[in-house]
Amino acid sequence: MKNRTFLSMHGAIYGVFAFALFFLPGLMWPMYGVQVNDQYAYFLSQHNSIFLGGIAAISFLFRDIEDSEVLRKLFLGLMLTNILGLIITLYAGVKGIFVGFGWSDPAFFALLTALSYVQLKKTG
């Protein structure tokens, strides 16, 4: 996959989740088996959007960078971020925190980890 395509896709996925968790936490979280039952839980969902939106922005901003050490480090950072997401969401699934649609998250993070790894290997 071309770097531009990968970073556009990666940024779009993170951007959609940032938007959804900021504006629609009461709709999104119950699909994962988590209830947003007070203002603090609602805020934490919106706060989480800061980081998701930041990853989306970084992905979009770097999509036109040619192969370089900077791009290699970006792919390494994205891969490590996705590995962390995989570990945390897998833990939530195993502990019964995430149920229902929640099991899609570890699969999602595993896929993005693998794709990040492939892009990283292509850069050098």
PDB file of C-alpha atoms in Angstrom:
ATOM      1  CA  MET A   1       0.000   0.000   0.000  1.00  0.00           C
ATOM      2  CA  LYS A   2       1.269   3.485  -0.741  1.00  0.00           C
ATOM      3  CA  ASN A   3       2.236   5.542   2.291  1.00  0.00           C
ATOM      4  CA  ARG A   4      -0.274   8.250   1.348  1.00  0.00           C
ATOM      5  CA  THR A   5      -3.085   5.682   1.129  1.00  0.00           C
ATOM      6  CA  PHE A   6      -2.168   4.086   4.442  1.00  0.00           C
ATOM      7  CA  LEU A   7      -1.884   7.398   6.298  1.00  0.00           C
ATOM      8  CA  SER A   8      -5.143   8.686   4.773  1.00  0.00           C
ATOM      9  CA  MET A   9      -6.964   5.506   5.819  1.00  0.00           C
ATOM     10  CA  HIS A  10      -5.365   5.510   9.271  1.00  0.00           C
ATOM     11  CA  GLY A  11      -6.246   9.162   9.807  1.00  0.00           C
ATOM     12  CA  ALA A  12      -9.813   8.684   8.595  1.00  0.00           C
ATOM     13  CA  ILE A  13     -10.430   5.758  10.951  1.00  0.00           C
ATOM     14  CA  TYR A  14      -9.085   7.626  13.965  1.00  0.00           C
ATOM     15  CA  GLY A  15     -10.925  10.787  12.911  1.00  0.00           C
ATOM     16  CA  VAL A  16     -14.288   9.013  12.684  1.00  0.00           C
ATOM     17  CA  PHE A  17     -13.849   7.531  16.155  1.00  0.00           C
ATOM     18  CA  ALA A  18     -12.709  10.889  17.576  1.00  0.00           C
ATOM     19  CA  PHE A  19     -15.825  12.543  16.158  1.00  0.00           C
ATOM     20  CA  ALA A  20     -18.153   9.761  17.318  1.00  0.00           C
ATOM     21  CA  LEU A  21     -16.748   9.564  20.846  1.00  0.00           C
ATOM     22  CA  PHE A  22     -16.904  13.331  21.208  1.00  0.00           C
ATOM     23  CA  PHE A  23     -20.392  13.934  19.839  1.00  0.00           C
ATOM     24  CA  LEU A  24     -22.103  10.542  20.313  1.00  0.00           C
ATOM     25  CA  PRO A  25     -20.670   8.837  23.395  1.00  0.00           C
ATOM     26  CA  GLY A  26     -24.140   7.833  24.608  1.00  0.00           C
ATOM     27  CA  LEU A  27     -24.668   5.960  21.344  1.00  0.00           C
ATOM     28  CA  MET A  28     -21.176   4.529  20.856  1.00  0.00           C
ATOM     29  CA  TRP A  29     -20.199   3.151  24.272  1.00  0.00           C
ATOM     30  CA  PRO A  30     -23.277   0.981  24.873  1.00  0.00           C
ATOM     31  CA  MET A  31     -22.371  -0.968  21.701  1.00  0.00           C
ATOM     32  CA  TYR A  32     -19.202  -1.950  23.574  1.00  0.00           C
ATOM     33  CA  GLY A  33     -21.078  -2.829  26.741  1.00  0.00           C
ATOM     34  CA  VAL A  34     -20.033   0.352  28.566  1.00  0.00           C
ATOM     35  CA  GLN A  35     -22.580   2.794  29.963  1.00  0.00           C
ATOM     36  CA  VAL A  36     -22.117   6.561  29.910  1.00  0.00           C
ATOM     37  CA  ASN A  37     -24.160   7.295  33.009  1.00  0.00           C
ATOM     38  CA  ASP A  38     -22.923  10.665  34.263  1.00  0.00           C
ATOM     39  CA  GLN A  39     -21.224  13.872  33.191  1.00  0.00           C
ATOM     40  CA  TYR A  40     -17.791  12.544  34.148  1.00  0.00           C
ATOM     41  CA  ALA A  41     -18.030   9.475  31.913  1.00  0.00           C
ATOM     42  CA  TYR A  42     -19.333  11.699  29.114  1.00  0.00           C
ATOM     43  CA  PHE A  43     -16.374  14.051  29.582  1.00  0.00           C
ATOM     44  CA  LEU A  44     -13.852  11.188  29.663  1.00  0.00           C
ATOM     45  CA  SER A  45     -15.162  10.021  26.306  1.00  0.00           C
ATOM     46  CA  GLN A  46     -14.763  13.523  24.921  1.00  0.00           C
ATOM     47  CA  HIS A  47     -11.310  13.766  26.500  1.00  0.00           C
ATOM     48  CA  ASN A  48     -10.321  10.516  24.764  1.00  0.00           C
ATOM     49  CA  SER A  49     -11.221  12.242  21.483  1.00  0.00           C
ATOM     50  CA  ILE A  50      -8.288  14.620  21.966  1.00  0.00           C
ATOM     51  CA  PHE A  51      -5.855  11.780  21.431  1.00  0.00           C
ATOM     52  CA  LEU A  52      -7.796  10.024  18.698  1.00  0.00           C
ATOM     53  CA  GLY A  53      -8.175  13.306  16.833  1.00  0.00           C
ATOM     54  CA  GLY A  54      -4.489  14.067  17.331  1.00  0.00           C
ATOM     55  CA  ILE A  55      -3.459  10.755  15.811  1.00  0.00           C
ATOM     56  CA  ALA A  56      -5.826  11.454  12.903  1.00  0.00           C
ATOM     57  CA  ALA A  57      -4.316  14.912  12.379  1.00  0.00           C
ATOM     58  CA  ILE A  58      -0.743  13.611  12.503  1.00  0.00           C
ATOM     59  CA  SER A  59      -1.598  10.861  10.024  1.00  0.00           C
ATOM     60  CA  PHE A  60      -3.149  13.358   7.607  1.00  0.00           C
ATOM     61  CA  LEU A  61      -0.343  15.894   7.978  1.00  0.00           C
ATOM     62  CA  PHE A  62       2.384  13.342   7.222  1.00  0.00           C
ATOM     63  CA  ARG A  63       0.686  11.646   4.269  1.00  0.00           C
ATOM     64  CA  ASP A  64       2.683  13.617   1.668  1.00  0.00           C
ATOM     65  CA  ILE A  65       6.088  13.035   3.266  1.00  0.00           C
ATOM     66  CA  GLU A  66       8.412  10.988   1.091  1.00  0.00           C
ATOM     67  CA  ASP A  67      10.335   8.056   2.504  1.00  0.00           C
ATOM     68  CA  SER A  68      12.641   9.329   5.210  1.00  0.00           C
ATOM     69  CA  GLU A  69      13.749   8.669   8.757  1.00  0.00           C
ATOM     70  CA  VAL A  70      10.882  10.889   9.937  1.00  0.00           C
ATOM     71  CA  LEU A  71       8.342   8.704   8.145  1.00  0.00           C
ATOM     72  CA  ARG A  72       9.971   5.567   9.548  1.00  0.00           C
ATOM     73  CA  LYS A  73       9.653   6.935  13.077  1.00  0.00           C
ATOM     74  CA  LEU A  74       6.043   7.940  12.404  1.00  0.00           C
ATOM     75  CA  PHE A  75       5.187   4.369  11.350  1.00  0.00           C
ATOM     76  CA  LEU A  76       6.980   3.001  14.415  1.00  0.00           C
ATOM     77  CA  GLY A  77       5.009   5.391  16.638  1.00  0.00           C
ATOM     78  CA  LEU A  78       1.715   4.419  14.996  1.00  0.00           C
ATOM     79  CA  MET A  79       2.550   0.733  15.320  1.00  0.00           C
ATOM     80  CA  LEU A  80       3.358   1.119  19.034  1.00  0.00           C
ATOM     81  CA  THR A  81       0.167   3.128  19.571  1.00  0.00           C
ATOM     82  CA  ASN A  82      -1.877   0.411  17.902  1.00  0.00           C
ATOM     83  CA  ILE A  83      -0.118  -2.325  19.909  1.00  0.00           C
ATOM     84  CA  LEU A  84      -1.032  -0.451  23.085  1.00  0.00           C
ATOM     85  CA  GLY A  85      -4.629  -0.209  21.846  1.00  0.00           C
ATOM     86  CA  LEU A  86      -4.611  -3.945  21.127  1.00  0.00           C
ATOM     87  CA  ILE A  87      -3.362  -4.801  24.621  1.00  0.00           C
ATOM     88  CA  ILE A  88      -5.799  -2.503  26.434  1.00  0.00           C
ATOM     89  CA  THR A  89      -8.879  -3.494  24.434  1.00  0.00           C
ATOM     90  CA  LEU A  90      -8.009  -7.191  24.595  1.00  0.00           C
ATOM     91  CA  TYR A  91      -7.744  -6.824  28.375  1.00  0.00           C
ATOM     92  CA  ALA A  92     -11.159  -5.088  28.439  1.00  0.00           C
ATOM     93  CA  GLY A  93     -12.642  -7.961  26.431  1.00  0.00           C
ATOM     94  CA  VAL A  94     -11.109 -10.685  28.577  1.00  0.00           C
ATOM     95  CA  LYS A  95     -12.203  -8.966  31.805  1.00  0.00           C
ATOM     96  CA  GLY A  96     -15.766  -8.579  30.497  1.00  0.00           C
ATOM     97  CA  ILE A  97     -15.650  -4.774  30.373  1.00  0.00           C
ATOM     98  CA  PHE A  98     -16.099  -4.739  26.600  1.00  0.00           C
ATOM     99  CA  VAL A  99     -18.846  -7.032  25.369  1.00  0.00           C
ATOM    100  CA  GLY A 100     -20.875  -7.185  22.186  1.00  0.00           C
ATOM    101  CA  PHE A 101     -19.266  -4.977  19.566  1.00  0.00           C
ATOM    102  CA  GLY A 102     -16.338  -4.412  21.941  1.00  0.00           C
ATOM    103  CA  TRP A 103     -14.559  -7.473  20.586  1.00  0.00           C
ATOM    104  CA  SER A 104     -14.139  -5.610  17.289  1.00  0.00           C
ATOM    105  CA  ASP A 105     -11.608  -3.273  18.919  1.00  0.00           C
ATOM    106  CA  PRO A 106      -8.824  -5.828  19.444  1.00  0.00           C
ATOM    107  CA  ALA A 107      -9.326  -6.977  15.849  1.00  0.00           C
ATOM    108  CA  PHE A 108      -9.228  -3.367  14.666  1.00  0.00           C
ATOM    109  CA  PHE A 109      -6.022  -2.620  16.572  1.00  0.00           C
ATOM    110  CA  ALA A 110      -4.418  -5.889  15.442  1.00  0.00           C
ATOM    111  CA  LEU A 111      -5.147  -4.984  11.815  1.00  0.00           C
ATOM    112  CA  LEU A 112      -3.772  -1.464  12.195  1.00  0.00           C
ATOM    113  CA  THR A 113      -0.704  -2.840  13.989  1.00  0.00           C
ATOM    114  CA  ALA A 114      -0.052  -5.254  11.122  1.00  0.00           C
ATOM    115  CA  LEU A 115      -0.572  -2.552   8.492  1.00  0.00           C
ATOM    116  CA  SER A 116       1.711  -0.156  10.398  1.00  0.00           C
ATOM    117  CA  TYR A 117       4.354  -2.884  10.578  1.00  0.00           C
ATOM    118  CA  VAL A 118       4.151  -3.494   6.816  1.00  0.00           C
ATOM    119  CA  GLN A 119       4.531   0.248   6.125  1.00  0.00           C
ATOM    120  CA  LEU A 120       7.442   0.438   8.573  1.00  0.00           C
ATOM    121  CA  LYS A 121       9.224  -2.449   6.857  1.00  0.00           C
ATOM    122  CA  LYS A 122       8.717  -0.807   3.454  1.00  0.00           C
ATOM    123  CA  THR A 123      10.498   2.361   4.607  1.00  0.00           C
ATOM    124  CA  GLY A 124      13.720   0.750   5.445  1.00  0.00           C
TER     125      GLY A 124
END
